[in-house]
Short mmCIF file of C-alpha atoms and ligand atoms in Angstrom, two decimals:
data_model
loop_
_atom_site.label_atom_id
_atom_site.label_comp_id
_atom_site.label_asym_id
_atom_site.label_seq_id
_atom_site.Cartn_x
_atom_site.Cartn_y
_atom_site.Cartn_z
CA MET P 1 196.94 -7.14 149.81
CA SER P 2 197.15 -4.25 152.30
CA VAL P 3 195.22 -1.03 151.74
CA LEU P 4 198.46 0.84 150.97
CA GLU P 5 199.45 -1.78 148.37
CA TRP P 6 195.99 -1.45 146.83
CA LEU P 7 196.42 2.36 146.67
CA ALA P 8 199.81 1.95 144.98
CA GLU P 9 198.29 -0.38 142.39
CA ALA P 10 195.43 2.04 141.67
CA ALA P 11 197.93 4.93 141.31
CA ALA P 12 200.04 2.89 138.87
CA GLN P 13 196.96 2.08 136.78
CA ARG P 14 195.99 5.77 136.63
CA ALA P 15 199.52 6.72 135.55
CA ALA P 16 199.55 4.05 132.83
CA ARG P 17 196.31 5.49 131.39
CA ASP P 18 197.40 9.19 131.56
CA LEU P 19 194.60 9.90 134.03
CA VAL P 20 196.58 11.34 136.94
CA ARG P 21 195.22 14.57 138.43
CA THR P 22 197.22 16.92 140.64
CA THR P 23 196.55 19.87 142.94
CA ASP P 24 199.36 22.01 141.52
CA PRO P 25 198.59 25.69 142.13
CA GLY P 26 196.70 26.98 139.08
CA ARG P 27 196.63 30.66 139.90
CA SER P 28 199.83 31.63 141.63
CA PRO P 29 202.61 32.31 141.70
CA HIS P 30 203.24 32.41 137.95
CA THR P 31 206.51 33.89 136.82
CA ARG P 32 204.62 35.82 134.12
CA PRO P 33 201.03 36.89 133.54
CA MET P 34 198.87 34.01 132.29
CA LEU P 35 195.72 34.16 130.16
CA ASP P 36 193.14 32.39 132.32
CA LEU P 37 190.74 30.36 130.14
CA ALA P 38 190.32 27.70 132.82
CA SER P 39 188.68 29.12 135.91
CA ASN P 40 184.94 29.28 136.54
CA ASP P 41 185.07 32.91 137.66
CA TYR P 42 183.14 33.72 134.48
CA LEU P 43 182.49 37.38 135.21
CA GLY P 44 185.80 38.18 136.90
CA LEU P 45 183.99 39.02 140.14
CA GLY P 46 186.27 36.89 142.33
CA THR P 47 188.84 39.68 142.36
CA ASP P 48 186.41 42.62 142.13
CA PRO P 49 187.24 45.19 144.85
CA ARG P 50 183.55 45.46 145.78
CA LEU P 51 183.36 41.73 146.62
CA ARG P 52 186.63 41.89 148.55
CA GLU P 53 185.25 44.83 150.53
CA ALA P 54 181.97 43.02 151.25
CA ALA P 55 183.87 39.93 152.45
CA VAL P 56 186.20 41.93 154.68
CA GLY P 57 183.24 43.85 156.10
CA ALA P 58 181.50 40.56 156.97
CA ILE P 59 184.66 39.21 158.63
CA ARG P 60 184.92 42.38 160.74
CA ARG P 61 181.27 42.09 161.72
CA PHE P 62 180.76 38.34 162.17
CA GLY P 63 184.24 36.78 162.35
CA THR P 64 185.91 34.34 159.97
CA GLY P 65 183.49 31.43 160.26
CA ALA P 66 179.78 30.85 160.91
CA GLY P 67 180.72 29.01 164.10
CA ALA P 68 177.81 26.55 164.04
CA SER P 69 175.06 25.04 161.93
CA ARG P 70 172.60 27.56 160.53
CA VAL P 71 169.90 26.01 162.73
CA VAL P 72 171.95 26.61 165.92
CA THR P 73 173.74 30.00 165.93
CA GLY P 74 175.27 29.99 162.44
CA THR P 75 172.78 32.27 160.66
CA THR P 76 173.91 35.91 160.28
CA ALA P 77 172.52 38.97 158.52
CA ALA P 78 174.98 38.14 155.71
CA HIS P 79 173.17 34.84 155.05
CA GLU P 80 169.80 36.54 155.03
CA GLU P 81 171.06 39.23 152.68
CA LEU P 82 172.51 36.62 150.30
CA GLU P 83 169.29 34.62 150.24
CA GLY P 84 167.28 37.77 149.46
CA GLU P 85 169.65 38.97 146.72
CA LEU P 86 169.96 35.58 144.98
CA ALA P 87 166.18 35.11 145.05
CA ALA P 88 165.72 38.61 143.59
CA LEU P 89 168.32 38.01 140.83
CA THR P 90 166.79 34.71 139.74
CA GLY P 91 163.15 35.70 140.30
CA GLN P 92 162.54 32.93 142.84
CA PRO P 93 160.29 33.23 145.89
CA ALA P 94 162.71 31.70 148.42
CA CYS P 95 166.37 30.71 148.77
CA LEU P 96 168.42 28.63 151.18
CA ALA P 97 172.23 28.92 151.19
CA PHE P 98 174.44 25.87 151.71
CA SER P 99 178.19 25.64 152.32
CA SER P 100 178.79 24.48 148.70
CA GLY P 101 176.95 23.66 145.51
CA TYR P 102 177.85 20.03 146.14
CA ALA P 103 176.15 20.17 149.55
CA ALA P 104 173.10 21.92 148.05
CA ASN P 105 172.64 19.18 145.44
CA ILE P 106 173.05 16.36 147.92
CA GLY P 107 170.81 18.20 150.37
CA ILE P 108 167.87 18.69 148.03
CA LEU P 109 167.88 15.19 146.53
CA THR P 110 168.22 13.42 149.87
CA ALA P 111 165.50 15.64 151.35
CA LEU P 112 163.10 14.99 148.46
CA GLY P 113 163.91 11.33 147.93
CA ASP P 114 162.24 8.35 149.55
CA PRO P 115 161.07 4.91 148.38
CA GLY P 116 157.86 6.49 146.99
CA THR P 117 159.66 8.98 144.76
CA LEU P 118 161.29 8.08 141.44
CA ILE P 119 164.35 10.21 140.66
CA VAL P 120 164.89 10.52 136.91
CA SER P 121 168.36 11.89 136.26
CA ASP P 122 169.85 12.99 132.93
CA ALA P 123 172.91 10.84 132.14
CA HIS P 124 175.23 13.87 131.99
CA VAL P 125 174.47 15.49 135.36
CA HIS P 126 177.23 16.51 137.75
CA ALA P 127 178.74 14.11 140.30
CA SER P 128 177.02 15.96 143.16
CA LEU P 129 173.58 15.18 141.70
CA ILE P 130 174.54 11.57 141.06
CA ASP P 131 175.69 11.24 144.66
CA GLY P 132 172.53 12.95 145.94
CA ALA P 133 170.34 10.55 143.97
CA ARG P 134 172.33 7.56 145.24
CA LEU P 135 172.02 8.68 148.85
CA SER P 136 168.33 9.56 148.58
CA ARG P 137 166.85 6.07 149.10
CA SER P 138 164.76 6.69 145.99
CA PRO P 139 164.71 4.35 143.03
CA VAL P 140 166.79 6.11 140.35
CA ALA P 141 166.32 5.96 136.57
CA VAL P 142 169.13 7.40 134.44
CA CYS P 143 167.68 8.93 131.28
CA PRO P 144 169.89 9.09 128.14
CA HIS P 145 171.20 12.64 127.77
CA ALA P 146 168.57 15.10 126.48
CA ASP P 147 166.26 12.28 125.35
CA LEU P 148 162.82 13.81 125.90
CA GLY P 149 160.97 10.80 124.49
CA ARG P 150 162.62 8.49 127.01
CA LEU P 151 162.04 11.03 129.79
CA GLU P 152 158.33 11.13 129.00
CA ALA P 153 158.14 7.32 128.94
CA LEU P 154 159.90 7.06 132.31
CA LEU P 155 157.50 9.55 133.87
CA ARG P 156 154.38 8.12 132.23
CA ASP P 157 155.12 4.49 133.01
CA ARG P 158 156.27 4.94 136.59
CA THR P 159 154.53 2.99 139.32
CA LEU P 160 155.58 5.32 142.15
CA PRO P 161 153.34 8.20 143.18
CA ARG P 162 155.94 10.97 143.00
CA ALA P 163 158.78 11.83 140.61
CA VAL P 164 161.71 14.26 140.58
CA VAL P 165 163.53 15.04 137.31
CA VAL P 166 167.14 16.23 137.57
CA VAL P 167 168.93 18.21 134.84
CA GLU P 168 171.51 20.97 134.44
CA SER P 169 170.55 24.16 132.61
CA ILE P 170 173.97 24.32 130.89
CA TYR P 171 175.93 21.09 131.20
CA SER P 172 179.25 21.44 132.89
CA VAL P 173 181.67 19.60 130.63
CA LEU P 174 180.08 19.46 127.18
CA GLY P 175 178.56 22.94 127.56
CA ASP P 176 175.20 22.17 125.90
CA ALA P 177 171.89 23.56 127.22
CA ALA P 178 168.82 21.64 128.37
CA ASP P 179 165.50 22.30 126.64
CA LEU P 180 163.95 23.65 129.82
CA PRO P 181 160.53 24.71 128.45
CA ALA P 182 159.95 21.22 127.00
CA ILE P 183 161.25 19.40 130.09
CA ALA P 184 159.22 21.59 132.46
CA ALA P 185 156.10 20.97 130.34
CA LEU P 186 156.66 17.20 130.55
CA CYS P 187 157.11 17.46 134.31
CA ALA P 188 153.89 19.47 134.66
CA ARG P 189 151.99 16.93 132.52
CA HIS P 190 153.21 14.00 134.61
CA ASP P 191 153.06 15.71 138.01
CA ALA P 192 156.82 15.67 138.56
CA LEU P 193 159.12 18.20 140.23
CA LEU P 194 161.96 19.51 138.06
CA VAL P 195 165.32 20.24 139.74
CA VAL P 196 167.57 22.38 137.54
CA ASP P 197 171.22 22.81 138.49
CA GLU P 198 172.12 26.32 137.34
CA ALA P 199 175.80 26.15 138.37
CA HIS P 200 176.77 27.20 134.83
CA GLY P 201 173.59 29.17 134.04
CA ILE P 202 173.44 31.90 136.68
CA GLY P 203 175.59 34.85 135.58
CA VAL P 204 175.69 33.42 132.05
CA ALA P 205 172.20 32.71 130.64
CA GLY P 206 169.23 35.07 130.55
CA GLY P 207 171.35 38.20 130.97
CA GLY P 208 172.82 36.66 134.13
CA ARG P 209 169.52 35.73 135.78
CA GLY P 210 169.84 32.14 134.66
CA ALA P 211 168.25 29.85 132.10
CA VAL P 212 165.20 29.09 134.27
CA HIS P 213 164.40 32.81 134.41
CA ALA P 214 165.03 33.14 130.67
CA ALA P 215 162.59 30.29 130.01
CA GLY P 216 159.87 32.10 131.99
CA LEU P 217 159.93 29.35 134.62
CA ALA P 218 161.14 31.38 137.62
CA GLY P 219 158.61 30.95 140.40
CA ALA P 220 156.82 28.02 138.71
CA GLY P 221 155.85 25.79 141.63
CA HIS P 222 157.14 22.61 140.00
CA VAL P 223 160.57 23.99 139.03
CA VAL P 224 163.37 24.24 141.58
CA VAL P 225 166.87 25.65 141.03
CA THR P 226 170.19 24.72 142.62
CA ALA P 227 173.16 27.04 142.37
CA THR P 228 176.80 27.41 143.23
CA LEU P 229 178.25 30.69 144.52
CA SER P 230 181.71 29.68 143.31
CA LYS P 231 181.50 30.32 139.57
CA SER P 232 179.92 33.54 138.18
CA LEU P 233 179.25 34.81 141.70
CA GLY P 234 182.98 34.80 142.46
CA ALA P 235 182.62 33.48 146.03
CA GLN P 236 182.11 30.02 147.52
CA GLY P 237 179.00 28.16 148.62
CA GLY P 238 175.73 26.92 147.16
CA ALA P 239 171.98 27.45 147.26
CA VAL P 240 168.57 25.98 146.54
CA LEU P 241 165.85 28.29 145.18
CA GLY P 242 162.14 27.61 144.92
CA PRO P 243 158.88 27.70 146.87
CA PRO P 244 158.98 28.75 150.58
CA LEU P 245 157.51 25.33 151.48
CA LEU P 246 160.57 23.66 149.96
CA ARG P 247 162.91 25.98 151.89
CA GLU P 248 161.13 25.10 155.10
CA HIS P 249 161.42 21.38 154.31
CA LEU P 250 165.17 21.70 153.62
CA VAL P 251 165.84 23.68 156.82
CA ASN P 252 164.27 20.83 158.75
CA THR P 253 165.41 17.75 156.82
CA ALA P 254 168.38 18.39 154.50
CA ARG P 255 171.25 16.70 156.31
CA THR P 256 173.93 18.70 154.45
CA PHE P 257 172.24 21.83 155.80
CA VAL P 258 171.29 20.79 159.33
CA PHE P 259 174.49 18.91 160.18
CA ASP P 260 176.92 21.24 158.40
CA THR P 261 178.50 24.44 159.72
CA GLY P 262 176.88 27.41 158.00
CA LEU P 263 178.45 29.04 154.95
CA ALA P 264 181.25 31.46 155.98
CA PRO P 265 179.66 34.93 156.34
CA ALA P 266 182.42 36.47 154.18
CA ALA P 267 181.46 34.19 151.26
CA ALA P 268 177.77 34.99 151.78
CA ALA P 269 178.43 38.75 151.78
CA ALA P 270 180.65 38.55 148.67
CA ALA P 271 178.06 36.50 146.77
CA ALA P 272 175.26 38.89 147.79
CA ARG P 273 177.31 41.78 146.37
CA ALA P 274 177.90 39.76 143.17
CA CYS P 275 174.14 39.29 142.71
CA ARG P 276 173.61 43.05 142.86
CA ILE P 277 176.46 43.69 140.42
CA ILE P 278 175.14 41.12 137.90
CA GLY P 279 171.67 42.69 138.06
CA ALA P 280 173.08 46.19 137.55
CA GLU P 281 175.84 45.46 134.99
CA PRO P 282 174.43 43.18 132.25
CA GLU P 283 177.30 44.32 130.00
CA ARG P 284 179.55 41.90 131.91
CA VAL P 285 177.42 38.99 130.71
CA ALA P 286 177.40 40.35 127.15
CA ALA P 287 181.22 40.57 127.23
CA LEU P 288 181.45 36.93 128.30
CA HIS P 289 179.34 35.82 125.33
CA ALA P 290 181.43 37.94 122.95
CA VAL P 291 184.58 36.14 124.20
CA ALA P 292 182.81 32.76 123.87
CA GLU P 293 181.94 33.56 120.26
CA ARG P 294 185.57 34.50 119.48
CA ILE P 295 186.91 31.31 121.11
CA ALA P 296 184.50 29.01 119.28
CA SER P 297 185.02 30.59 115.88
CA ALA P 298 188.85 30.63 116.23
CA ALA P 299 188.82 26.99 117.35
CA GLY P 300 186.44 25.96 114.58
CA VAL P 301 183.88 24.39 116.92
CA PRO P 302 180.16 25.16 117.16
CA GLN P 303 179.61 27.83 119.84
CA ALA P 304 178.22 26.31 123.03
CA PRO P 305 175.51 28.38 124.75
CA GLY P 306 177.42 28.86 127.98
CA ALA P 307 180.91 30.03 128.90
CA VAL P 308 182.62 26.67 128.34
CA GLN P 309 183.81 25.91 124.81
CA SER P 310 184.94 22.36 124.30
CA LEU P 311 187.70 21.09 121.94
CA PRO P 312 187.83 17.29 121.53
CA MET P 313 191.30 15.69 121.65
CA PRO P 314 192.21 12.22 120.31
CA SER P 315 193.29 10.78 123.67
CA PRO P 316 193.88 11.68 127.34
CA ALA P 317 197.63 11.93 126.65
CA HIS P 318 197.06 14.37 123.77
CA ALA P 319 194.76 16.48 125.95
CA VAL P 320 197.40 16.65 128.69
CA GLU P 321 200.14 17.49 126.19
CA ALA P 322 198.07 20.21 124.49
CA ALA P 323 197.22 21.78 127.87
CA ALA P 324 200.91 21.69 128.85
CA ARG P 325 201.95 23.33 125.58
CA LEU P 326 199.36 26.08 126.03
CA HIS P 327 200.61 26.53 129.59
CA ALA P 328 204.12 27.00 128.23
CA ASP P 329 202.62 29.63 125.86
CA GLY P 330 201.14 31.45 128.87
CA VAL P 331 197.55 30.14 128.59
CA LEU P 332 195.62 28.24 131.26
CA VAL P 333 192.98 25.84 129.90
CA GLY P 334 191.01 23.00 131.43
CA CYS P 335 192.00 19.44 130.53
CA PHE P 336 189.13 16.98 130.93
CA ARG P 337 189.58 13.23 130.69
CA PRO P 338 187.60 10.19 131.78
CA PRO P 339 185.92 9.82 134.24
CA SER P 340 185.06 13.56 134.15
CA VAL P 341 183.70 13.40 130.57
CA PRO P 342 180.34 11.68 130.19
CA ASP P 343 180.96 10.70 126.56
CA GLY P 344 184.48 9.37 127.28
CA ILE P 345 186.09 11.88 124.87
CA SER P 346 189.08 13.73 126.32
CA ARG P 347 188.98 17.44 125.60
CA LEU P 348 190.37 20.86 126.29
CA ARG P 349 187.90 23.14 127.94
CA LEU P 350 188.34 26.82 127.12
CA THR P 351 186.27 28.99 129.41
CA ALA P 352 185.12 32.39 128.17
CA ARG P 353 185.46 35.03 130.87
CA SER P 354 184.19 38.58 130.60
CA THR P 355 187.49 40.10 131.72
CA VAL P 356 189.87 38.47 129.23
CA ASP P 357 190.99 40.18 126.02
CA PRO P 358 188.86 38.69 123.18
CA CYS P 359 191.76 38.83 120.68
CA ALA P 360 194.11 37.01 123.07
CA ALA P 361 191.40 34.42 123.78
CA ALA P 362 190.85 33.87 120.04
CA ALA P 363 194.59 33.47 119.41
CA ALA P 364 194.84 30.90 122.22
CA ALA P 365 191.82 29.01 120.86
CA ALA P 366 193.38 28.87 117.40
CA ARG P 367 196.59 27.44 118.91
CA ALA P 368 194.61 24.87 120.90
CA ALA P 369 192.77 23.79 117.74
CA ALA P 370 196.06 23.52 115.85
CA TYR P 371 197.48 21.20 118.53
CA GLY P 372 194.35 19.07 118.24
CA THR P 373 194.63 18.86 114.45
CA ALA P 374 198.32 17.95 114.63
CA ALA P 375 197.64 15.34 117.31
CA ARG P 376 194.86 13.79 115.25
CA ARG P 377 197.15 13.56 112.22
CA THR P 378 199.74 11.59 114.18
CA SER P 379 197.26 9.52 116.20
CA GLU P 380 195.52 6.31 115.30
CA VAL P 381 192.75 7.10 117.76
CA PRO P 382 189.77 8.77 116.07
CA ALA P 383 188.61 12.07 117.63
C1 PLP A 401 177.01 21.44 137.51
C2 PLP A 401 177.65 21.58 138.84
N1 PLP A 401 176.93 21.39 139.94
C3 PLP A 401 177.47 21.50 141.16
C4 PLP A 401 178.80 21.82 141.33
C5 PLP A 401 179.36 21.89 142.71
O1 PLP A 401 179.44 23.23 143.13
P1 PLP A 401 180.50 23.64 144.24
O2 PLP A 401 181.81 23.76 143.56
O3 PLP A 401 179.98 24.94 144.76
O4 PLP A 401 180.49 22.59 145.29
C6 PLP A 401 179.58 22.05 140.19
C7 PLP A 401 180.97 22.41 140.28
O5 PLP A 401 181.88 22.43 140.58
C8 PLP A 401 179.00 21.93 138.91
O6 PLP A 401 179.73 22.12 137.81
#
């Protein structure tokens, strides 16, 4: 079988299982205004005039790209400003910006991993952390989701001298929160480093400063944060935050930092401006949570602690159909199916955003729930 025949077979299998993804434009051009409950621009900062102005200013000053790796000539004042602002927002001593959150997660785990370090990863962590662990050359133990007893046993019984525990503060698809105080305490007891991916926590938890800050763990030497600039911060890029010694180690050894062109200065400048806005305008974060509460109660699901509210659907086909019907009603929602759902349950993902009308969001959530109920009635597949 040729490679192209193999690709055609794989595509046919995906189609038969209703698992085809596309890159159809989500944002534009729509023939009418759409209610956006799908994007990760949780605080509406991606179109804020102040971020646009910061990005344009950086382009005028530094050009459209970084032009080289940060360790060659790619570091600009915009990168330094971003690292200072993000560290100040999250209460961390040092920050290193990467060209994406994906690159930050691969960078930190490959830089920390080696055959003497056990990586213990929660079963629901994002693909970027899974890939980082796989590439790290460390032995990897996958801990059942949020199972603190198992986590303690894995740390206690390890034979390797060092350990790194990997979790998300607010999990990306199911929207639940990690018990950070308990996990950090376990890590301290067993001399492990805790890496917390705050992709869905910064701008959302702790008044916008993140769940690690809210748990009183900002600046704790054994707790490290990774971030994306592409969700609440309305830009693009990623970062690692923690002790200056870690930053120095990453600058010298993280391959996705050293061998990658630096983050575009425009994205760095926009994200720096976003950090200042989040610090100064906590009402944006409060508005997001008010919308989340309205979505969850209208959909009849328990409110998740973050922006993402999740509505289970009986099958991938039902999820696709419900998302298409909502689209026809003028509402954009996320449609998540295997393999993007760790528990295998297809679902609609309704994202609360601070700039949407809470009543419109609640009405859309009620419609989404009604589609789910109708689908379940006609389906033999249990939800
Ligand atoms: C939990 C989590 N970590 C990392 C990433 C990757 O971030 P980025 O999109 O900046 O590469 C994402 C998202 O897309 C995410 O949801």
